[in-house]
């Protein structure tokens, strides 16, 4: 059993606030009066609208996907994946070992040399189109599985994760026979076997971001999903079989971080792609240093969402809410720092609190839910610890009054004001539904404060002035800058970071470059 998850049948706790079970502010918290909106006991509250689970059959146990077949792990061990909204065990997952990583790499290498590299690019494209179609056809099954395994609201897995994953396969299918246009004047060549390690916050989508361009460029793949969210990757293995993808082109090895390390450091793996924390990214970069492998790192973030006084305020409130509460804030590019111009701060924060009071937190399978469950108990503890540090360091906390389910890992949406740039909540990635507010007076001050971070993944600008958007966007040290919107993703657009947010780009034509050697 993974140490960060609860044992089967843990006694239900009848508190309304699960945040009580971790270090979380209590006395210092200023809690709003009960919402008068659409939540809680309001006569206007939504009736429950749960998505059915019947479309999904979760097996008791899953093996590894190697060379087109399901295999038992060589060590015979399993871990358990849990539903974070209920703390119920979902399935036993093979604990892949370095020996299993070796078998998977061998299969990928053979498939590359004997089959995949010999196929006409148009034929490779057909498989990618097929995978995209199957993902669309089985979208409900994927959405329900993703929500049960990760805790994210069904509305998001249904409307964002799964359609975007299918779109990535569709988009890169189009590139498969046009690679010479991605590297004009040079001859594009695949690397061979690529090793990929992904996190738990967007399990299927991160898989698609990695596998689609890799296959389109002619590589074969060994991928390790995160231990807390393996199910959609294992369901994807079924899609590979259904699409009749040649054996060994995609291999999925579940297991701990050490198994991920065995994959990326193996000399037969010519290119490595990692998404996850900065600390593990650094470990991987050190582990493969000097081996001449290609490496892309998509790491953490601490994005500034900057609201100027001339912004359309209600639209900006929506954007700020979407920026930090989408996927419970477990988003690398989350707008976790709100920079608001002093002249409108009071009014903006009042509107923001009103809007936060309307957010519906609870069962991720309910189609009305805005904020679902935190992915794991250990992540709950991390969030609770950082929130407590915000209170201890003197920031002012506000959380809306709302009931939380008695079981599962749920955290109230949290707003901090009076935040100093030196506070941990302003500097460290919280990866939870917690927003730290900092004010500014001038454009120059906004830029300086936004760039005052070790990260550089994303940022947002809210203003009516086009000239200000251009001025500020070009001064921000962030890989992606959204203007009057936030968290917009598209397979055609490159995504990636500066500084401790990593290097390399995923998505778009730039995302292909990482999977090609060109001579
Ligand atoms: P990590 O702990 O870094 O885990 C990410 C993946 O790496 C998991 O599959 C993990 O396996 C594996 N791993 C752990 N230690 C490893 C090692 N020594 N060698 C090789 N692989 C290892 O991050 P997380 O907690 O899953 O995800 C949250 C972090 O990811 C946040 O910091 C977030 O910002 C970042 N993130 C960034 C992006 C982009 S696009 N920049 C996107 C999503 C998430 P186990 O699950 O088995 O531990």
Coordinates of C-alpha atoms and ligand atoms in Angstrom, one line a residue:
X1 CA 0.0 0.0 0.0
X2 CA 1.4 3.4 -0.9
X3 CA 2.3 5.3 2.3
X4 CA 0.3 8.4 1.3
X5 CA -3.0 6.7 1.0
X6 CA -5.5 5.4 3.6
X7 CA -6.0 1.8 4.5
X8 CA -9.0 0.0 3.2
X9 CA -12.1 0.6 5.3
X10 CA -10.8 3.6 7.2
X11 CA -13.4 4.7 9.7
X12 CA -15.6 7.4 8.4
X13 CA -15.1 10.8 10.1
X14 CA -18.2 12.7 10.5
X15 CA -16.7 16.1 10.4
X16 CA -17.8 18.5 7.7
X17 CA -14.3 19.8 7.1
X18 CA -11.8 17.2 6.2
X19 CA -9.2 19.9 6.3
X20 CA -9.4 19.4 10.1
X21 CA -7.4 16.2 9.7
X22 CA -4.3 18.0 8.5
X23 CA -2.4 21.0 9.8
X24 CA -4.8 23.7 8.7
X25 CA -5.6 27.1 10.2
X26 CA -8.6 27.2 12.5
X27 CA -8.6 30.1 14.9
X28 CA -7.0 32.4 12.4
X29 CA -9.3 31.6 9.6
X30 CA -12.0 34.1 8.8
X31 CA -14.9 32.2 7.5
X32 CA -17.6 33.9 5.5
X33 CA -21.3 33.7 6.4
X34 CA -23.1 30.8 4.8
X35 CA -23.4 31.3 1.1
X36 CA -26.5 32.9 -0.3
X37 CA -25.8 31.4 -3.7
X38 CA -26.4 28.1 -5.4
X39 CA -24.5 26.0 -2.8
X40 CA -25.4 24.4 0.5
X41 CA -28.9 24.8 1.9
X42 CA -30.0 27.6 -0.4
X43 CA -33.5 26.9 -1.9
X44 CA -31.7 27.5 -5.2
X45 CA -29.2 24.7 -4.7
X46 CA -28.7 22.3 -7.5
X47 CA -30.0 18.8 -7.1
X48 CA -27.4 16.1 -7.2
X49 CA -26.4 15.1 -10.8
X50 CA -24.1 12.1 -10.4
X51 CA -22.5 10.6 -13.5
X52 CA -23.0 6.8 -13.7
X53 CA -20.1 4.6 -13.0
X54 CA -21.6 1.7 -14.9
X55 CA -19.7 2.4 -18.1
X56 CA -16.5 1.5 -16.3
X57 CA -15.4 -1.9 -15.3
X58 CA -12.4 -1.6 -13.0
X59 CA -10.6 -4.9 -12.6
X60 CA -9.3 -6.1 -9.3
X61 CA -5.7 -6.3 -10.6
X62 CA -3.7 -4.8 -13.5
X63 CA -0.4 -6.0 -14.9
X64 CA 2.2 -4.2 -16.9
X65 CA 1.8 -3.5 -20.7
X66 CA 4.9 -4.8 -22.4
X67 CA 5.3 -5.8 -26.0
X68 CA 1.5 -5.6 -26.6
X69 CA 0.7 -8.0 -23.7
X70 CA -0.3 -7.7 -20.1
X71 CA 2.5 -9.1 -17.9
X72 CA 2.8 -9.8 -14.2
X73 CA 5.6 -7.8 -12.5
X74 CA 8.8 -9.7 -12.1
X75 CA 8.9 -9.1 -8.4
X76 CA 5.3 -10.3 -8.0
X77 CA 4.4 -7.2 -5.9
X78 CA 1.4 -4.8 -6.3
X79 CA 0.4 -1.4 -5.0
X80 CA -3.2 -0.2 -4.5
X81 CA -4.7 2.8 -6.2
X82 CA -7.5 4.6 -4.3
X83 CA -10.4 6.8 -5.1
X84 CA -9.4 10.1 -3.4
X85 CA -13.0 11.2 -3.0
X86 CA -14.1 8.1 -1.0
X87 CA -10.7 6.6 0.2
X88 CA -11.9 3.3 -1.3
X89 CA -9.4 1.0 -3.0
X90 CA -10.0 0.8 -6.7
X91 CA -7.5 -1.8 -8.0
X92 CA -4.2 -3.5 -7.4
X93 CA -1.5 -2.3 -9.7
X94 CA 1.7 -4.1 -10.7
X95 CA 4.8 -2.8 -9.0
X96 CA 7.2 -2.8 -11.9
X97 CA 10.9 -3.3 -11.1
X98 CA 14.1 -2.4 -13.0
X99 CA 13.9 -5.9 -14.6
X100 CA 10.4 -5.0 -16.0
X101 CA 11.8 -1.7 -17.2
X102 CA 14.5 -3.6 -19.0
X103 CA 12.0 -5.9 -20.7
X104 CA 9.9 -3.0 -21.8
X105 CA 12.9 -1.1 -23.2
X106 CA 13.9 -4.3 -25.1
X107 CA 10.4 -4.6 -26.6
X108 CA 10.4 -0.9 -27.6
X109 CA 13.9 -1.2 -29.1
X110 CA 12.8 -4.3 -31.1
X111 CA 9.6 -2.6 -32.2
X112 CA 11.5 0.5 -33.3
X113 CA 14.1 -1.4 -35.4
X114 CA 11.9 -4.1 -36.9
X115 CA 8.5 -2.4 -37.4
X116 CA 7.9 1.3 -36.5
X117 CA 10.9 2.8 -38.2
X118 CA 10.2 0.8 -41.3
X119 CA 6.6 2.0 -41.7
X120 CA 5.7 4.7 -44.1
X121 CA 4.9 7.9 -42.1
X122 CA 1.4 7.9 -43.6
X123 CA 0.9 4.4 -42.0
X124 CA 2.1 5.7 -38.6
X125 CA -0.4 8.6 -39.0
X126 CA -3.3 6.1 -39.4
X127 CA -2.6 4.5 -36.1
X128 CA -2.6 7.9 -34.4
X129 CA -5.9 8.9 -36.0
X130 CA -7.3 5.5 -34.9
X131 CA -6.2 6.1 -31.3
X132 CA -7.8 9.5 -31.4
X133 CA -11.1 8.1 -32.7
X134 CA -11.1 5.4 -30.1
X135 CA -10.5 7.9 -27.3
X136 CA -13.4 9.9 -28.6
X137 CA -15.6 6.8 -28.8
X138 CA -14.7 5.7 -25.3
X139 CA -14.6 9.2 -23.9
X140 CA -17.1 8.6 -21.1
X141 CA -15.3 5.5 -19.9
X142 CA -12.0 7.5 -19.8
X143 CA -13.6 10.5 -18.1
X144 CA -15.3 8.4 -15.4
X145 CA -12.1 6.3 -14.8
X146 CA -10.0 9.5 -14.6
X147 CA -12.3 11.1 -12.1
X148 CA -12.5 8.0 -9.9
X149 CA -8.7 7.6 -9.9
X150 CA -7.6 11.3 -9.6
X151 CA -10.5 13.1 -7.8
X152 CA -10.9 15.7 -10.5
X153 CA -14.5 16.8 -11.3
X154 CA -16.2 14.8 -14.0
X155 CA -17.0 18.1 -15.7
X156 CA -13.3 18.7 -16.2
X157 CA -12.3 15.2 -17.2
X158 CA -15.2 15.0 -19.6
X159 CA -14.8 18.5 -21.1
X160 CA -11.1 19.1 -20.9
X161 CA -8.8 16.1 -20.2
X162 CA -10.3 13.5 -22.5
X163 CA -11.2 15.8 -25.5
X164 CA -7.8 17.5 -25.3
X165 CA -6.0 14.1 -25.2
X166 CA -7.9 12.9 -28.3
X167 CA -7.1 16.3 -30.0
X168 CA -3.4 15.8 -29.3
X169 CA -3.4 12.4 -31.1
X170 CA -5.4 13.9 -34.0
X171 CA -3.1 17.0 -34.3
X172 CA 0.1 15.0 -34.3
X173 CA -1.3 12.4 -36.7
X174 CA -1.4 15.2 -39.2
X175 CA 2.4 15.9 -38.6
X176 CA 3.5 12.3 -39.1
X177 CA 4.0 12.5 -42.9
X178 CA 5.1 16.2 -42.9
X179 CA 8.1 16.1 -40.5
X180 CA 10.4 17.8 -43.0
X181 CA 8.3 20.9 -42.6
X182 CA 8.9 20.9 -38.9
X183 CA 12.7 21.1 -39.4
X184 CA 13.1 22.9 -42.8
X185 CA 16.3 22.2 -44.7
X186 CA 17.2 19.3 -42.5
X187 CA 16.4 15.6 -42.5
X188 CA 14.2 14.6 -39.6
X189 CA 15.0 11.3 -37.9
X190 CA 13.5 9.7 -34.8
X191 CA 15.6 9.1 -31.7
X192 CA 14.5 5.5 -31.3
X193 CA 13.2 4.5 -27.8
X194 CA 12.0 7.3 -25.6
X195 CA 11.4 7.1 -21.9
X196 CA 8.6 9.2 -20.4
X197 CA 7.6 9.8 -16.8
X198 CA 4.3 11.6 -16.0
X199 CA 2.6 13.0 -12.9
X200 CA -0.8 12.5 -11.3
X201 CA -2.6 15.8 -12.0
X202 CA -3.6 15.2 -15.6
X203 CA -2.8 11.5 -16.1
X204 CA -4.4 10.9 -19.5
X205 CA -3.6 14.3 -20.9
X206 CA 0.1 14.2 -19.9
X207 CA 0.2 10.7 -21.5
X208 CA -1.2 12.2 -24.7
X209 CA 1.2 15.2 -24.6
X210 CA 4.1 12.7 -24.5
X211 CA 3.0 9.7 -26.6
X212 CA 1.4 11.5 -29.5
X213 CA 4.4 13.6 -30.7
X214 CA 6.8 10.7 -29.9
X215 CA 4.9 8.3 -32.2
X216 CA 4.3 10.8 -34.9
X217 CA 8.0 11.5 -35.0
X218 CA 8.7 7.8 -35.4
X219 CA 9.9 6.8 -31.9
X220 CA 8.7 4.0 -29.7
X221 CA 7.8 4.6 -26.1
X222 CA 8.2 3.3 -22.5
X223 CA 6.0 5.3 -20.2
X224 CA 5.7 5.3 -16.4
X225 CA 2.5 6.8 -15.0
X226 CA 2.3 8.2 -11.4
X227 CA 1.6 5.7 -8.7
X228 CA -1.6 7.3 -7.5
X229 CA -3.2 7.6 -11.0
X230 CA -2.3 4.6 -13.2
X231 CA -5.8 3.6 -14.4
X232 CA -6.2 5.7 -17.5
X233 CA -2.8 4.8 -18.7
X234 CA -3.7 1.1 -18.3
X235 CA -7.0 1.8 -20.1
X236 CA -4.9 3.4 -22.9
X237 CA -3.0 0.1 -23.2
X238 CA -6.3 -1.4 -24.1
X239 CA -6.8 1.4 -26.8
X240 CA -3.4 0.5 -28.2
X241 CA -4.6 -3.2 -28.6
X242 CA -7.9 -2.0 -30.1
X243 CA -6.1 0.2 -32.6
X244 CA -3.9 -2.8 -33.4
X245 CA -0.8 -0.8 -32.8
X246 CA 2.2 -3.1 -33.4
X247 CA 3.5 -4.8 -30.3
X248 CA 6.1 -2.9 -28.4
X249 CA 5.5 0.5 -29.9
X250 CA 3.9 1.7 -26.6
X251 CA 4.9 0.0 -23.3
X252 CA 3.4 1.1 -20.0
X253 CA 5.3 0.2 -16.8
X254 CA 3.7 1.1 -13.5
X255 CA 5.8 1.3 -10.4
X256 CA 7.6 3.6 -8.1
X257 CA 10.0 6.5 -8.9
X258 CA 13.0 4.2 -8.8
X259 CA 11.5 2.2 -11.8
X260 CA 11.1 5.6 -13.6
X261 CA 14.8 6.2 -12.9
X262 CA 15.7 2.8 -14.4
X263 CA 13.8 3.7 -17.6
X264 CA 15.3 7.1 -18.1
X265 CA 18.9 6.1 -17.3
X266 CA 19.0 3.0 -19.6
X267 CA 21.5 3.5 -22.4
X268 CA 19.0 2.2 -25.0
X269 CA 16.7 5.1 -24.2
X270 CA 17.8 8.0 -26.5
X271 CA 15.4 10.7 -25.3
X272 CA 13.7 11.4 -22.0
X273 CA 10.6 13.5 -21.3
X274 CA 9.6 14.2 -17.7
X275 CA 6.7 16.1 -16.2
X276 CA 6.6 16.5 -12.4
X277 CA 8.3 18.3 -9.6
X278 CA 11.4 20.4 -9.9
X279 CA 13.2 18.2 -7.4
X280 CA 12.6 15.0 -9.3
X281 CA 13.4 16.8 -12.6
X282 CA 16.8 17.8 -11.2
X283 CA 17.5 14.2 -10.0
X284 CA 16.7 12.9 -13.5
X285 CA 18.9 15.6 -15.2
X286 CA 21.8 14.6 -12.9
X287 CA 21.1 10.9 -13.5
X288 CA 21.4 11.1 -17.2
X289 CA 24.0 13.8 -17.4
X290 CA 26.8 12.9 -19.9
X291 CA 24.8 10.2 -21.7
X292 CA 24.0 12.5 -24.6
X293 CA 20.3 11.9 -24.4
X294 CA 17.7 14.5 -25.4
X295 CA 15.8 15.8 -22.3
X296 CA 12.7 17.9 -21.8
X297 CA 11.6 18.8 -18.3
X298 CA 8.1 20.2 -17.6
X299 CA 8.3 21.2 -13.9
X300 CA 6.5 23.3 -11.4
X301 CA 5.2 26.9 -11.5
X302 CA 4.0 29.9 -9.4
X303 CA 2.1 31.9 -12.0
X304 CA 1.1 35.5 -11.5
X305 CA -2.4 36.4 -12.6
X306 CA -2.2 40.2 -13.0
X307 CA -5.4 42.3 -12.8
X308 CA -5.1 46.0 -13.9
X309 CA -7.6 48.6 -12.8
X310 CA -9.1 48.9 -16.3
X311 CA -9.9 45.2 -16.6
X312 CA -13.5 43.9 -17.0
X313 CA -13.7 43.0 -13.4
X314 CA -16.3 40.2 -13.5
X315 CA -14.6 38.6 -16.4
X316 CA -11.3 38.8 -14.5
X317 CA -12.9 37.3 -11.4
X318 CA -14.0 34.3 -13.5
X319 CA -10.4 34.1 -14.9
X320 CA -8.8 34.2 -11.5
X321 CA -11.2 31.5 -10.2
X322 CA -10.5 29.3 -13.2
X323 CA -6.8 30.0 -12.9
X324 CA -6.5 28.7 -9.4
X325 CA -9.5 26.4 -8.7
X326 CA -9.4 24.4 -11.9
X327 CA -8.4 20.8 -11.0
X328 CA -8.3 21.9 -7.3
X329 CA -5.3 24.1 -8.1
X330 CA -3.2 20.9 -8.8
X331 CA -2.0 22.5 -12.0
X332 CA 1.6 23.4 -12.8
X333 CA 0.5 26.6 -14.6
X334 CA -2.1 27.5 -11.9
X335 CA -2.5 31.3 -11.4
X336 CA -1.6 30.9 -7.7
X337 CA -0.5 34.5 -7.2
X338 CA -3.1 37.1 -7.7
X339 CA -1.5 40.5 -8.5
X340 CA -4.2 43.1 -8.3
X341 CA -3.8 46.9 -8.8
X342 CA -4.3 48.7 -5.4
X343 CA -6.9 51.1 -6.7
X344 CA -9.4 48.2 -7.4
X345 CA -8.2 45.7 -4.8
X346 CA -11.0 46.1 -2.3
X347 CA -13.8 45.9 -4.9
X348 CA -12.1 43.0 -6.8
X349 CA -11.5 40.9 -3.6
X350 CA -15.1 41.5 -2.6
X351 CA -16.4 40.2 -5.9
X352 CA -13.9 37.3 -5.7
X353 CA -15.1 36.3 -2.3
X354 CA -18.7 36.4 -3.6
X355 CA -17.8 34.1 -6.5
X356 CA -15.8 31.8 -4.3
X357 CA -18.8 31.4 -2.0
X358 CA -20.7 30.0 -5.0
X359 CA -18.2 27.2 -5.8
X360 CA -19.5 23.7 -5.2
X361 CA -17.0 21.4 -3.5
X362 CA -17.7 17.7 -3.2
X363 CA -18.3 14.5 -5.1
X364 CA -16.2 14.8 -8.2
X365 CA -18.7 12.5 -10.0
X366 CA -21.4 15.1 -9.6
X367 CA -21.7 17.1 -12.8
X368 CA -22.3 20.3 -10.8
X369 CA -19.1 20.0 -8.8
X370 CA -16.5 22.7 -9.3
X371 CA -13.8 21.5 -6.9
X372 CA -13.3 17.8 -6.4
X373 CA -10.9 15.8 -4.2
X374 CA -7.2 16.4 -3.6
X375 CA -5.3 13.6 -5.2
X376 CA -3.7 12.0 -2.2
X377 CA -3.5 12.3 1.6
X378 CA 0.1 13.3 1.3
X379 CA -0.8 16.2 -1.1
X380 CA -3.5 17.2 1.5
X381 CA -0.8 17.4 4.1
X382 CA 1.4 19.5 1.9
X383 CA -1.4 21.9 1.2
X384 CA -2.3 22.1 4.9
X385 CA 1.3 22.7 5.9
X386 CA 1.8 25.5 3.5
X387 CA -1.5 27.1 4.4
X388 CA -0.6 27.0 8.0
X389 CA 2.7 28.7 7.2
X390 CA 0.8 31.5 5.5
X391 CA -1.2 32.1 8.7
X392 CA 1.9 31.8 10.9
X393 CA 3.8 34.3 8.7
X394 CA 1.0 36.9 9.0
X395 CA -1.1 36.7 5.9
X396 CA -4.8 36.9 6.3
X397 CA -6.8 33.8 5.3
X398 CA -10.4 33.6 4.1
X399 CA -12.3 30.5 3.1
X400 CA -16.0 30.3 2.2
X401 CA -18.3 28.4 4.5
X402 CA -19.1 25.2 2.8
X403 CA -19.8 21.6 3.8
X404 CA -17.2 19.1 2.8
X405 CA -17.9 15.4 2.4
X406 CA -17.3 13.3 5.5
X407 CA -14.9 11.0 3.7
X408 CA -12.3 11.7 1.0
X409 CA -9.5 14.3 0.8
X410 CA -11.1 17.7 0.3
X411 CA -9.7 21.2 0.9
X412 CA -11.7 24.4 1.0
X413 CA -10.9 27.1 -1.6
X414 CA -8.6 29.5 0.2
X415 CA -7.8 33.2 -0.4
X416 CA -4.9 34.9 1.3
X417 CA -4.5 38.7 1.4
X418 CA -1.8 40.8 3.0
X419 CA 0.7 38.5 1.5
X420 CA 4.4 39.5 1.4
X421 CA 6.6 38.4 -1.4
X422 CA 8.8 36.7 1.2
X423 CA 6.0 34.4 2.5
X424 CA 6.3 30.8 1.6
X425 CA 2.8 30.9 0.1
X426 CA 4.0 33.5 -2.4
X427 CA 7.2 31.6 -3.3
X428 CA 6.5 27.8 -3.1
X429 CA 4.3 25.8 -5.3
X430 CA 1.3 24.7 -3.2
X431 CA -0.4 22.6 -5.9
X432 CA -3.8 23.1 -4.2
X433 CA -6.8 25.5 -4.2
X434 CA -4.9 28.3 -2.5
X435 CA -4.6 31.8 -3.9
X436 CA -2.1 34.4 -2.5
X437 CA -2.9 38.0 -3.2
X438 CA -0.3 40.8 -3.6
X439 CA -1.1 44.3 -4.6
X440 CA 0.8 46.7 -6.9
X441 CA 0.5 50.4 -8.0
X442 CA 2.3 50.7 -11.3
X443 CA 2.9 48.5 -14.4
X444 CA 6.6 48.3 -13.6
X445 CA 5.9 47.1 -10.1
X446 CA 3.5 44.5 -11.4
X447 CA 6.1 43.2 -13.8
X448 CA 8.8 43.1 -11.1
X449 CA 6.6 41.3 -8.7
X450 CA 5.4 38.8 -11.3
X451 CA 8.9 37.9 -12.2
X452 CA 10.0 37.7 -8.6
X453 CA 9.9 33.9 -8.6
X454 CA 12.2 30.9 -9.2
X455 CA 9.6 29.6 -11.7
X456 CA 8.6 30.8 -15.1
X457 CA 5.9 28.6 -16.5
X458 CA 2.8 30.8 -17.1
X459 CA 1.2 34.2 -16.3
X460 CA -2.1 36.0 -17.0
X461 CA -2.9 39.6 -17.8
X462 CA -6.3 41.3 -17.4
X463 CA -6.7 44.7 -19.0
X464 CA -8.7 46.4 -21.7
X465 CA -5.6 47.9 -23.2
X466 CA -4.0 45.9 -26.1
X467 CA -0.8 48.0 -25.8
X468 CA -0.5 47.1 -22.2
X469 CA -0.9 43.4 -22.9
X470 CA 1.9 43.5 -25.4
X471 CA 4.2 45.5 -23.1
X472 CA 3.6 43.3 -20.1
X473 CA 3.6 40.0 -21.9
X474 CA 7.0 40.7 -23.5
X475 CA 8.4 41.7 -20.1
X476 CA 7.2 38.6 -18.2
X477 CA 9.6 35.7 -17.8
X478 CA 7.0 33.0 -18.4
X479 CA 6.7 30.3 -21.1
X480 CA 3.0 31.0 -21.6
X481 CA 1.2 34.3 -21.1
X482 CA -2.6 34.4 -21.3
X483 CA -4.3 37.7 -21.9
X484 CA -7.9 38.1 -20.7
X485 CA -8.2 34.4 -20.3
X486 CA -6.4 31.7 -18.4
X487 CA -5.7 27.9 -18.6
X488 CA -6.4 27.7 -22.3
X489 CA -4.7 24.7 -23.9
X490 CA -4.5 23.7 -27.5
X491 CA -2.5 21.0 -29.2
X492 CA -1.2 23.5 -31.8
X493 CA 0.3 25.8 -29.1
X494 CA 3.7 25.2 -27.5
X495 CA 3.8 24.9 -23.7
X496 CA 6.8 24.9 -21.4
X497 CA 8.9 26.9 -18.9
X498 CA 11.8 29.2 -18.0
X499 CA 14.1 28.9 -15.0
X500 CA 13.0 26.2 -12.5
X501 CA 9.9 25.4 -14.5
X502 CA 12.1 23.4 -16.9
X503 CA 13.1 23.5 -20.5
X504 CA 11.8 22.3 -23.9
X505 CA 8.3 22.7 -25.2
X506 CA 5.4 20.3 -25.6
X507 CA 2.6 20.9 -28.0
X508 CA 2.6 22.5 -31.5
X509 CA 5.4 22.1 -34.0
X510 CA 7.9 23.0 -31.3
X511 CA 6.7 19.9 -29.4
X512 CA 7.8 17.7 -32.3
X513 CA 11.4 19.0 -32.3
X514 CA 12.1 17.3 -29.0
X515 CA 11.3 13.9 -30.6
X516 CA 13.4 14.5 -33.7
X517 CA 17.1 14.4 -34.4
X518 CA 17.8 16.4 -37.5
X519 CA 20.8 16.2 -39.7
Ligands
LIG1 P1 6.8 14.0 -8.8 O1 6.9 13.5 -7.5 O2 8.0 14.7 -9.4 O3 6.4 12.7 -9.7 C1 6.2 12.8 -11.1 C2 6.5 11.4 -11.7 O4 7.9 11.1 -11.4 C3 5.7 10.3 -11.0 O5 5.4 9.3 -12.0 C4 6.7 9.7 -10.0 O6 6.4 8.4 -9.7 C5 8.0 9.8 -10.8 N1 9.2 9.9 -10.0 C6 9.3 10.1 -8.6 N2 10.6 10.1 -8.3 C7 11.3 9.7 -9.4 C8 12.7 9.5 -9.6 N3 13.6 9.6 -8.7 N4 13.1 9.2 -10.9 C9 12.1 9.0 -11.9 N5 10.8 9.2 -11.7 C10 10.4 9.6 -10.5 O7 5.6 15.0 -9.0 P2 4.1 14.8 -8.7 O8 3.9 15.0 -7.3 O9 3.7 13.5 -9.3 O10 3.5 16.0 -9.5 C11 3.4 17.3 -9.1 C12 4.5 18.2 -9.6 O11 4.5 18.1 -11.1 C13 4.2 19.6 -9.4 O12 5.4 20.2 -8.9 C14 3.8 20.2 -10.7 O13 4.0 21.5 -10.9 C15 4.5 19.3 -11.6 N6 3.8 19.3 -12.9 C16 4.3 20.0 -13.9 C17 3.6 20.0 -15.2 C18 4.2 20.8 -16.3 S1 3.6 20.7 -17.7 N7 5.2 21.7 -16.1 C19 2.5 19.3 -15.3 C20 2.0 18.6 -14.3 C21 2.7 18.6 -13.1 P3 5.5 8.0 -8.4 O14 4.2 8.6 -8.7 O15 5.6 6.6 -8.4 O16 6.2 8.7 -7.2

